[in-house]
């Protein structure tokens, strides 16, 4: 009995604590979830608890947190908890205002926007203590980020350094940071020249083109970064020769024509890389041709080699081996009994003559077998459909017979039914109907049995065709 009382008390205590925690969690505003707060209480790091409150823009709420944590783990509340909470809250409050300032600075808002933030609905709702110093620190960083990105964009757009004067005038209201702008512009200018070099190499333009570009840039007051240009150009020129080799292989060109052209234009040649891609493309080409011809066509290697010049391709040392291997693989995939049977069912032709002589008779039988199989399948479907129709006819006649027999029995059991000419005529008519329905049912029954027999025979013949497919 005492054990039961103790259990009840424990349950009541747990319910009380849970209710109290739920009530306290409602009172505690902020974004933190109840489980997060419970975990914080169990850890007992009051600096962290204060930091989270401050970083959410909340005012100091130590008393509320202490009351909540006392329901979770009161042992983690120490004498120094209040001071630790305050220490963390100051750090979090600084982070909150610094983050707002950084966002506003990046959004090209003036530092005076602090006044708007201090009167915002969020600030008023959370009673957030203001921290102008933290906001200004964050704003300075965000403003510098803004001008760095602006300078970066101007540099990438090939605007000259004098652009900073117009930027300074336009940005005076939000605070212009010259050092940040210049830093971004230098990085953007580098990116511009690197991309220019990359694009020239991509288009197969010699790096000597830089001389002309540099003169135009200098006349426009634009800083020239030769190192950046050469970095981008060198990074892409190898890819240019690789792509050229890949495309030339099936366009009737080779390194000899390209070498002469490059030397005339002063373009650096990467012959090894070009040749490797050129050969890889031709290897793929002859493999593709073997795959194409192998599926239903005879070996056409000699003809394709003879027409290589006309087709703007080249014969290489591996041509014969690559083509014939691919052709043999595809021919093996094409010349199967399954293919012959399926194409026969679809009434499609098959080039049996391209297959191994020892298989041709078997493939022809499979092709004809597929046609026969499909004819039988069509007959079986027709028989099955007729069977369904006759089943319906039989059931309909059976229902009519059952209803007629019920009427006959009803009249026979009726002792008050008059015996006259009319009732005699009715009885005769019913007797004829009864006889006719029996005849119909017998005929339909025989038809059903016949259709089932044919359906079974068709199935047996179809299965026999399948079994005969692999007989030599």
Short mmCIF file of C-alpha atoms in Angstrom, two decimals:
data_model
loop_
_atom_site.label_atom_id
_atom_site.label_comp_id
_atom_site.label_asym_id
_atom_site.label_seq_id
_atom_site.Cartn_x
_atom_site.Cartn_y
_atom_site.Cartn_z
CA UNK A 1 0.00 0.00 0.00
CA UNK A 2 2.85 2.37 0.91
CA UNK A 3 4.55 1.59 -2.37
CA UNK A 4 1.40 2.56 -4.31
CA UNK A 5 1.07 5.83 -2.36
CA UNK A 6 4.73 6.63 -3.10
CA UNK A 7 4.17 5.92 -6.82
CA UNK A 8 1.15 8.24 -6.89
CA UNK A 9 3.14 10.98 -5.18
CA UNK A 10 5.95 10.58 -7.71
CA UNK A 11 3.52 10.81 -10.60
CA UNK A 12 1.87 13.92 -9.12
CA UNK A 13 5.30 15.47 -8.59
CA UNK A 14 6.30 14.81 -12.21
CA UNK A 15 3.03 16.28 -13.48
CA UNK A 16 3.53 19.37 -11.33
CA UNK A 17 7.09 19.90 -12.55
CA UNK A 18 6.10 19.37 -16.17
CA UNK A 19 3.23 21.83 -15.86
CA UNK A 20 5.50 24.36 -14.19
CA UNK A 21 8.10 24.01 -16.93
CA UNK A 22 5.43 24.44 -19.59
CA UNK A 23 4.11 27.55 -17.86
CA UNK A 24 7.60 28.95 -17.49
CA UNK A 25 8.41 28.28 -21.16
CA UNK A 26 5.39 30.35 -22.13
CA UNK A 27 6.58 33.21 -19.97
CA UNK A 28 10.10 33.06 -21.43
CA UNK A 29 10.02 34.84 -24.76
CA UNK A 30 12.64 34.42 -27.48
CA UNK A 31 13.52 31.98 -30.24
CA UNK A 32 15.09 29.27 -28.15
CA UNK A 33 13.11 26.04 -27.95
CA UNK A 34 12.06 24.59 -24.61
CA UNK A 35 14.30 21.56 -25.10
CA UNK A 36 17.27 23.85 -25.77
CA UNK A 37 16.59 25.72 -22.54
CA UNK A 38 16.22 22.46 -20.63
CA UNK A 39 19.57 21.28 -21.98
CA UNK A 40 21.17 24.60 -21.08
CA UNK A 41 19.87 24.23 -17.52
CA UNK A 42 21.30 20.74 -17.26
CA UNK A 43 24.71 21.95 -18.45
CA UNK A 44 24.58 24.93 -16.13
CA UNK A 45 26.70 27.24 -18.31
CA UNK A 46 25.21 30.59 -17.34
CA UNK A 47 27.60 32.54 -19.56
CA UNK A 48 26.18 30.62 -22.54
CA UNK A 49 22.59 31.17 -21.37
CA UNK A 50 23.20 34.91 -21.07
CA UNK A 51 24.94 35.03 -24.45
CA UNK A 52 21.97 33.38 -26.18
CA UNK A 53 19.51 35.83 -24.66
CA UNK A 54 21.65 38.82 -25.60
CA UNK A 55 22.26 37.53 -29.14
CA UNK A 56 18.49 37.21 -29.66
CA UNK A 57 18.02 40.86 -28.79
CA UNK A 58 16.36 40.12 -25.44
CA UNK A 59 16.78 42.17 -22.29
CA UNK A 60 18.33 40.60 -19.21
CA UNK A 61 16.12 37.81 -17.88
CA UNK A 62 18.18 36.06 -15.27
CA UNK A 63 15.30 35.75 -12.79
CA UNK A 64 13.11 34.08 -15.40
CA UNK A 65 15.91 31.72 -16.44
CA UNK A 66 16.74 30.87 -12.85
CA UNK A 67 13.10 30.09 -12.09
CA UNK A 68 12.88 27.85 -15.16
CA UNK A 69 16.15 26.04 -14.43
CA UNK A 70 15.17 25.44 -10.80
CA UNK A 71 12.45 23.12 -12.13
CA UNK A 72 14.98 21.23 -14.25
CA UNK A 73 18.15 21.03 -12.18
CA UNK A 74 18.37 23.45 -9.26
CA UNK A 75 21.83 22.20 -8.30
CA UNK A 76 23.28 23.96 -11.35
CA UNK A 77 22.27 27.37 -9.99
CA UNK A 78 25.25 28.81 -8.11
CA UNK A 79 26.01 32.05 -6.30
CA UNK A 80 28.03 33.28 -9.29
CA UNK A 81 25.35 32.34 -11.84
CA UNK A 82 23.92 35.88 -11.95
CA UNK A 83 27.31 37.47 -12.65
CA UNK A 84 28.10 34.83 -15.29
CA UNK A 85 24.73 35.41 -16.93
CA UNK A 86 25.39 39.18 -17.06
CA UNK A 87 28.82 38.58 -18.57
CA UNK A 88 27.36 36.38 -21.30
CA UNK A 89 24.44 38.71 -21.92
CA UNK A 90 26.79 41.65 -22.56
CA UNK A 91 28.65 39.58 -25.14
CA UNK A 92 25.40 38.45 -26.79
CA UNK A 93 23.98 41.98 -26.86
CA UNK A 94 27.18 43.16 -28.55
CA UNK A 95 26.84 40.38 -31.13
CA UNK A 96 23.20 41.28 -31.76
CA UNK A 97 23.85 44.96 -32.49
CA UNK A 98 27.08 44.25 -34.33
CA UNK A 99 25.23 41.83 -36.62
CA UNK A 100 22.50 44.39 -37.32
CA UNK A 101 25.11 47.03 -38.09
CA UNK A 102 27.01 44.69 -40.43
CA UNK A 103 23.81 43.84 -42.34
CA UNK A 104 22.87 47.51 -42.66
CA UNK A 105 26.37 48.43 -43.80
CA UNK A 106 26.32 45.77 -46.49
CA UNK A 107 22.90 47.02 -47.60
CA UNK A 108 24.35 50.51 -48.22
CA UNK A 109 22.42 52.08 -45.34
CA UNK A 110 23.91 55.06 -43.53
CA UNK A 111 25.09 54.66 -39.96
CA UNK A 112 22.19 56.86 -38.92
CA UNK A 113 19.95 53.89 -39.64
CA UNK A 114 20.70 52.92 -36.06
CA UNK A 115 17.85 55.22 -35.03
CA UNK A 116 15.40 53.18 -37.11
CA UNK A 117 16.72 49.93 -35.63
CA UNK A 118 16.36 51.28 -32.12
CA UNK A 119 12.67 52.01 -32.75
CA UNK A 120 11.83 48.85 -34.66
CA UNK A 121 8.98 46.57 -33.58
CA UNK A 122 11.46 43.82 -32.65
CA UNK A 123 13.47 46.15 -30.44
CA UNK A 124 10.35 47.48 -28.75
CA UNK A 125 8.82 44.03 -28.29
CA UNK A 126 11.96 42.53 -26.74
CA UNK A 127 12.87 45.66 -24.77
CA UNK A 128 16.33 45.35 -26.30
CA UNK A 129 18.91 47.59 -24.60
CA UNK A 130 20.66 49.73 -27.22
CA UNK A 131 24.37 49.40 -28.01
CA UNK A 132 25.45 52.09 -30.46
CA UNK A 133 29.12 51.21 -30.17
CA UNK A 134 28.53 47.57 -31.19
CA UNK A 135 26.25 48.66 -34.04
CA UNK A 136 28.88 51.09 -35.31
CA UNK A 137 31.59 48.43 -35.18
CA UNK A 138 29.46 46.03 -37.22
CA UNK A 139 28.37 48.80 -39.58
CA UNK A 140 31.99 49.75 -40.33
CA UNK A 141 32.72 46.16 -41.29
CA UNK A 142 29.54 45.85 -43.39
CA UNK A 143 30.17 49.20 -45.07
CA UNK A 144 33.70 48.09 -45.94
CA UNK A 145 32.27 44.86 -47.41
CA UNK A 146 29.85 46.92 -49.50
CA UNK A 147 32.58 49.12 -50.95
CA UNK A 148 34.86 46.15 -51.51
CA UNK A 149 32.14 44.45 -53.58
CA UNK A 150 31.43 47.69 -55.46
CA UNK A 151 35.13 48.06 -56.26
CA UNK A 152 35.27 44.41 -57.31
CA UNK A 153 32.38 44.92 -59.74
CA UNK A 154 33.98 48.05 -61.20
CA UNK A 155 37.31 46.27 -61.61
CA UNK A 156 35.71 43.30 -63.36
CA UNK A 157 33.84 45.71 -65.64
CA UNK A 158 37.19 47.25 -66.75
CA UNK A 159 36.41 50.62 -65.20
CA UNK A 160 39.53 52.63 -64.47
CA UNK A 161 40.76 53.78 -61.10
CA UNK A 162 39.28 57.23 -61.61
CA UNK A 163 35.88 55.66 -61.06
CA UNK A 164 36.49 55.99 -57.33
CA UNK A 165 35.91 59.75 -57.46
CA UNK A 166 32.38 59.37 -58.81
CA UNK A 167 31.77 56.52 -56.37
CA UNK A 168 32.98 58.69 -53.50
CA UNK A 169 30.59 61.50 -54.42
CA UNK A 170 27.64 59.16 -54.92
CA UNK A 171 28.39 57.29 -51.69
CA UNK A 172 29.09 60.24 -49.47
CA UNK A 173 25.70 59.92 -47.79
CA UNK A 174 26.35 56.36 -46.66
CA UNK A 175 30.05 56.75 -45.94
CA UNK A 176 32.67 56.02 -48.62
CA UNK A 177 35.61 53.79 -47.65
CA UNK A 178 38.39 54.41 -50.12
CA UNK A 179 40.71 51.63 -48.93
CA UNK A 180 37.97 48.98 -49.17
CA UNK A 181 36.91 50.19 -52.62
CA UNK A 182 40.48 50.19 -53.92
CA UNK A 183 41.09 46.72 -52.51
CA UNK A 184 38.00 45.40 -54.27
CA UNK A 185 38.88 47.24 -57.48
CA UNK A 186 42.37 45.70 -57.56
CA UNK A 187 40.92 42.22 -57.10
CA UNK A 188 38.29 42.91 -59.77
CA UNK A 189 40.89 44.32 -62.15
CA UNK A 190 42.97 41.16 -61.70
CA UNK A 191 39.90 39.02 -62.36
CA UNK A 192 39.17 41.06 -65.51
CA UNK A 193 42.60 40.47 -67.00
CA UNK A 194 42.60 36.82 -65.95
CA UNK A 195 39.22 36.29 -67.67
CA UNK A 196 40.43 38.18 -70.74
CA UNK A 197 43.45 35.89 -71.03
CA UNK A 198 41.24 32.86 -70.48
CA UNK A 199 38.82 33.94 -73.21
CA UNK A 200 41.63 34.66 -75.69
CA UNK A 201 43.10 31.18 -75.11
CA UNK A 202 39.63 29.64 -75.37
CA UNK A 203 39.23 31.30 -78.78
CA UNK A 204 42.73 30.29 -79.90
CA UNK A 205 44.08 33.86 -79.84
CA UNK A 206 47.87 34.10 -79.24
CA UNK A 207 49.00 35.74 -76.02
CA UNK A 208 50.73 38.35 -78.20
CA UNK A 209 47.28 39.91 -78.34
CA UNK A 210 48.03 41.25 -74.85
CA UNK A 211 50.25 43.93 -76.34
CA UNK A 212 47.40 45.48 -78.26
CA UNK A 213 45.02 45.11 -75.35
CA UNK A 214 47.54 46.73 -73.01
CA UNK A 215 47.91 49.78 -75.25
CA UNK A 216 44.16 50.32 -75.41
CA UNK A 217 43.85 49.84 -71.66
CA UNK A 218 46.67 52.28 -70.93
CA UNK A 219 45.10 54.93 -73.13
CA UNK A 220 41.86 54.48 -71.20
CA UNK A 221 43.68 54.79 -67.87
CA UNK A 222 43.10 51.14 -66.98
CA UNK A 223 45.74 49.28 -64.99
CA UNK A 224 47.22 46.37 -66.97
CA UNK A 225 47.90 43.12 -65.13
CA UNK A 226 50.04 41.04 -67.46
CA UNK A 227 50.53 38.39 -64.79
CA UNK A 228 46.77 37.91 -64.48
CA UNK A 229 46.32 37.74 -68.25
CA UNK A 230 49.04 35.10 -68.62
CA UNK A 231 47.60 33.10 -65.71
CA UNK A 232 44.18 32.89 -67.37
CA UNK A 233 45.64 32.31 -70.85
CA UNK A 234 47.99 29.54 -69.70
CA UNK A 235 45.19 27.84 -67.80
CA UNK A 236 42.97 27.55 -70.87
CA UNK A 237 45.34 27.22 -73.85
CA UNK A 238 45.96 23.52 -73.19
CA UNK A 239 42.19 22.90 -73.16
CA UNK A 240 41.94 24.79 -76.43
CA UNK A 241 44.35 22.39 -78.12
CA UNK A 242 42.61 19.38 -76.59
CA UNK A 243 39.22 20.51 -77.89
CA UNK A 244 40.76 21.32 -81.25
CA UNK A 245 42.26 17.84 -81.53
CA UNK A 246 38.96 16.21 -80.58
CA UNK A 247 36.99 18.16 -83.20
CA UNK A 248 39.64 18.05 -85.95
CA UNK A 249 39.74 14.24 -85.88
CA UNK A 250 36.27 14.06 -87.46
CA UNK A 251 36.60 17.25 -89.51
CA UNK A 252 39.41 16.17 -91.81
CA UNK A 253 42.20 18.06 -90.05
CA UNK A 254 45.34 16.99 -88.25
CA UNK A 255 48.33 18.47 -86.44
CA UNK A 256 50.16 19.25 -89.69
CA UNK A 257 47.60 21.80 -90.86
CA UNK A 258 47.22 23.17 -87.35
CA UNK A 259 50.96 23.47 -86.81
CA UNK A 260 51.42 25.66 -89.88
CA UNK A 261 48.48 27.87 -88.95
CA UNK A 262 49.68 28.28 -85.34
CA UNK A 263 53.19 29.20 -86.40
CA UNK A 264 51.89 31.86 -88.76
CA UNK A 265 49.77 33.38 -86.02
CA UNK A 266 52.40 33.03 -83.29
CA UNK A 267 50.21 30.69 -81.22
CA UNK A 268 51.94 28.35 -78.79
CA UNK A 269 51.39 24.70 -79.75
CA UNK A 270 50.64 21.84 -77.35
CA UNK A 271 51.14 19.04 -79.83
CA UNK A 272 51.19 16.15 -77.35
CA UNK A 273 47.86 17.12 -75.82
CA UNK A 274 46.34 17.78 -79.25
CA UNK A 275 47.49 14.44 -80.65
CA UNK A 276 46.24 12.49 -77.66
CA UNK A 277 42.73 13.89 -77.97
CA UNK A 278 42.83 13.55 -81.77
CA UNK A 279 43.58 9.84 -81.48
CA UNK A 280 41.01 9.31 -78.70
CA UNK A 281 38.30 10.83 -80.88
CA UNK A 282 39.19 8.58 -83.82
CA UNK A 283 39.26 5.56 -81.56
CA UNK A 284 35.74 6.41 -80.45
CA UNK A 285 34.66 7.06 -84.04
CA UNK A 286 35.75 3.65 -85.33
CA UNK A 287 34.26 1.99 -82.29
CA UNK A 288 30.96 3.79 -82.90
CA UNK A 289 30.95 2.71 -86.54
CA UNK A 290 31.53 -0.90 -85.52
CA UNK A 291 28.67 -0.69 -83.03
CA UNK A 292 26.39 0.86 -85.64
CA UNK A 293 27.15 -1.65 -88.38
CA UNK A 294 27.23 -4.63 -86.04
CA UNK A 295 23.53 -4.40 -85.21
CA UNK A 296 21.93 -5.78 -88.33
CA UNK A 297 24.45 -4.83 -91.01
CA UNK A 298 27.40 -6.66 -92.57
CA UNK A 299 31.02 -5.82 -91.80
CA UNK A 300 31.66 -2.62 -93.78
CA UNK A 301 35.16 -1.84 -92.52
CA UNK A 302 36.88 -1.92 -95.90
CA UNK A 303 34.30 0.37 -97.43
CA UNK A 304 34.46 2.80 -94.51
CA UNK A 305 38.26 2.87 -94.63
CA UNK A 306 38.14 3.58 -98.35
CA UNK A 307 35.67 6.44 -97.76
CA UNK A 308 37.50 7.88 -94.75
CA UNK A 309 38.77 10.96 -96.63
CA UNK A 310 35.29 11.62 -98.01
CA UNK A 311 33.86 11.34 -94.48
CA UNK A 312 36.55 13.71 -93.09
CA UNK A 313 38.06 11.09 -90.78
CA UNK A 314 41.37 9.26 -90.60
CA UNK A 315 42.42 5.63 -90.52
CA UNK A 316 44.65 4.94 -87.53
CA UNK A 317 46.66 1.91 -86.44
CA UNK A 318 43.86 0.68 -84.15
CA UNK A 319 41.06 1.17 -86.70
CA UNK A 320 40.68 -2.46 -87.73
CA UNK A 321 40.86 -3.90 -84.22
CA UNK A 322 38.45 -1.32 -82.73
CA UNK A 323 35.88 -1.62 -85.50
CA UNK A 324 35.89 -5.41 -85.69
CA UNK A 325 35.71 -5.85 -81.92
CA UNK A 326 32.77 -3.48 -81.68
CA UNK A 327 31.10 -5.06 -84.75
CA UNK A 328 31.47 -8.57 -83.30
CA UNK A 329 30.01 -7.52 -79.95
CA UNK A 330 26.99 -5.85 -81.52
CA UNK A 331 26.53 -8.67 -84.03
CA UNK A 332 26.37 -11.12 -81.11
CA UNK A 333 23.71 -8.95 -79.48
CA UNK A 334 21.74 -8.77 -82.72
CA UNK A 335 21.92 -12.43 -83.74
CA UNK A 336 19.95 -14.02 -80.93
CA UNK A 337 17.02 -16.40 -80.96
CA UNK A 338 15.13 -14.05 -78.67
CA UNK A 339 15.47 -11.16 -81.15
CA UNK A 340 14.39 -13.33 -84.08
CA UNK A 341 11.37 -14.63 -82.16
CA UNK A 342 10.29 -11.16 -80.99
CA UNK A 343 10.73 -9.59 -84.42
CA UNK A 344 8.73 -12.45 -85.88
CA UNK A 345 5.92 -11.73 -83.44
CA UNK A 346 6.03 -8.05 -84.51
CA UNK A 347 6.13 -9.08 -88.18
CA UNK A 348 9.45 -7.30 -88.62
CA UNK A 349 12.29 -8.41 -90.88
CA UNK A 350 15.66 -9.64 -89.63
CA UNK A 351 18.93 -9.59 -91.55
CA UNK A 352 19.69 -13.24 -90.84
CA UNK A 353 22.41 -13.25 -93.48
CA UNK A 354 24.73 -11.08 -91.34
CA UNK A 355 24.74 -13.69 -88.59
CA UNK A 356 26.98 -16.71 -88.15
CA UNK A 357 26.23 -19.32 -90.79
CA UNK A 358 25.75 -22.00 -88.16
CA UNK A 359 22.92 -19.99 -86.54
CA UNK A 360 21.06 -18.81 -89.61
CA UNK A 361 18.66 -21.76 -89.92
CA UNK A 362 17.83 -21.58 -86.21
CA UNK A 363 17.20 -17.84 -86.49
CA UNK A 364 14.95 -18.29 -89.52
CA UNK A 365 12.93 -20.90 -87.61
CA UNK A 366 12.71 -18.54 -84.64
CA UNK A 367 11.55 -15.73 -86.94
CA UNK A 368 8.83 -17.93 -88.43
CA UNK A 369 8.08 -19.31 -84.99
CA UNK A 370 7.46 -15.78 -83.74
CA UNK A 371 4.97 -15.21 -86.57
CA UNK A 372 3.21 -18.52 -85.85
CA UNK A 373 3.20 -17.77 -82.13
CA UNK A 374 1.55 -14.41 -82.72
CA UNK A 375 -1.08 -15.96 -85.01
CA UNK A 376 -1.90 -18.52 -82.33
CA UNK A 377 -1.96 -15.82 -79.68
CA UNK A 378 -4.46 -13.85 -81.77
CA UNK A 379 -6.64 -16.94 -82.19
CA UNK A 380 -6.41 -17.64 -78.48
CA UNK A 381 -7.53 -14.10 -77.69
CA UNK A 382 -10.46 -14.46 -80.09
CA UNK A 383 -11.41 -17.78 -78.51
CA UNK A 384 -11.19 -16.30 -75.06
CA UNK A 385 -13.39 -13.34 -76.04
CA UNK A 386 -15.96 -15.75 -77.58
CA UNK A 387 -15.80 -17.77 -74.38
CA UNK A 388 -16.65 -14.71 -72.31
CA UNK A 389 -19.59 -13.90 -74.59
CA UNK A 390 -20.97 -17.46 -74.39
CA UNK A 391 -20.52 -17.55 -70.62
CA UNK A 392 -22.72 -14.46 -70.46
CA UNK A 393 -25.29 -16.10 -72.76
CA UNK A 394 -25.33 -19.23 -70.61
CA UNK A 395 -25.77 -17.28 -67.38
CA UNK A 396 -28.55 -15.20 -68.95
CA UNK A 397 -30.43 -18.33 -70.10
CA UNK A 398 -29.87 -19.90 -66.68
CA UNK A 399 -31.43 -16.88 -64.95
CA UNK A 400 -34.43 -16.97 -67.27
CA UNK A 401 -34.89 -20.72 -66.69
CA UNK A 402 -34.71 -20.29 -62.94
CA UNK A 403 -37.29 -17.52 -63.02
CA UNK A 404 -39.59 -19.59 -65.29
CA UNK A 405 -39.38 -22.63 -63.01
CA UNK A 406 -40.29 -20.42 -60.04
CA UNK A 407 -43.39 -19.20 -61.90
CA UNK A 408 -44.39 -22.77 -62.81
CA UNK A 409 -43.96 -23.99 -59.24
CA UNK A 410 -45.91 -21.03 -57.89
CA UNK A 411 -48.89 -21.83 -60.12
CA UNK A 412 -48.68 -25.53 -59.36
CA UNK A 413 -48.81 -24.79 -55.62
CA UNK A 414 -51.76 -22.41 -56.03
CA UNK A 415 -54.84 -24.54 -55.15
CA UNK A 416 -57.17 -21.70 -56.09
CA UNK A 417 -55.75 -21.32 -59.59
CA UNK A 418 -58.60 -21.79 -62.10
CA UNK A 419 -58.34 -24.49 -64.75
CA UNK A 420 -59.51 -23.08 -68.02
CA UNK A 421 -58.37 -22.45 -71.57
CA UNK A 422 -56.30 -19.37 -70.64
CA UNK A 423 -54.32 -21.07 -67.91
CA UNK A 424 -53.83 -24.09 -70.15
CA UNK A 425 -52.36 -21.84 -72.88
CA UNK A 426 -50.05 -20.24 -70.31
CA UNK A 427 -48.85 -23.64 -69.18
CA UNK A 428 -48.16 -24.72 -72.76
CA UNK A 429 -46.23 -21.52 -73.49
CA UNK A 430 -44.13 -21.99 -70.36
CA UNK A 431 -43.45 -25.60 -71.29
CA UNK A 432 -42.18 -24.50 -74.74
CA UNK A 433 -40.02 -21.76 -73.15
CA UNK A 434 -38.67 -24.28 -70.69
CA UNK A 435 -37.74 -26.64 -73.50
CA UNK A 436 -36.21 -23.86 -75.62
CA UNK A 437 -34.08 -22.58 -72.71
CA UNK A 438 -32.77 -26.09 -72.07
CA UNK A 439 -31.83 -26.38 -75.73
CA UNK A 440 -30.08 -22.99 -75.67
CA UNK A 441 -28.13 -23.88 -72.54
CA UNK A 442 -27.08 -27.23 -73.94
CA UNK A 443 -25.90 -25.66 -77.20
CA UNK A 444 -24.05 -22.86 -75.40
CA UNK A 445 -22.52 -25.38 -72.99
CA UNK A 446 -21.17 -27.37 -75.91
CA UNK A 447 -19.83 -24.16 -77.47
CA UNK A 448 -18.14 -23.22 -74.19
CA UNK A 449 -16.53 -26.63 -73.91
CA UNK A 450 -15.34 -26.38 -77.49
CA UNK A 451 -13.87 -22.90 -76.95
CA UNK A 452 -12.09 -24.04 -73.79
CA UNK A 453 -10.62 -26.92 -75.71
CA UNK A 454 -9.34 -24.62 -78.44
CA UNK A 455 -8.01 -22.16 -75.89
CA UNK A 456 -6.08 -24.98 -74.26
CA UNK A 457 -4.82 -26.30 -77.61
CA UNK A 458 -3.59 -22.85 -78.65
CA UNK A 459 -1.75 -22.49 -75.38
CA UNK A 460 -0.12 -25.90 -75.81
CA UNK A 461 0.94 -25.08 -79.37
CA UNK A 462 2.35 -21.71 -78.28
CA UNK A 463 4.38 -23.34 -75.51
CA UNK A 464 5.64 -25.96 -77.97
CA UNK A 465 6.86 -23.22 -80.30
CA UNK A 466 8.84 -21.70 -77.45
CA UNK A 467 10.31 -25.05 -76.54
CA UNK A 468 11.37 -25.65 -80.16
CA UNK A 469 13.21 -22.33 -80.43
CA UNK A 470 16.52 -23.66 -79.13
CA UNK A 471 16.48 -26.97 -81.00
CA UNK A 472 19.35 -27.17 -83.49
#
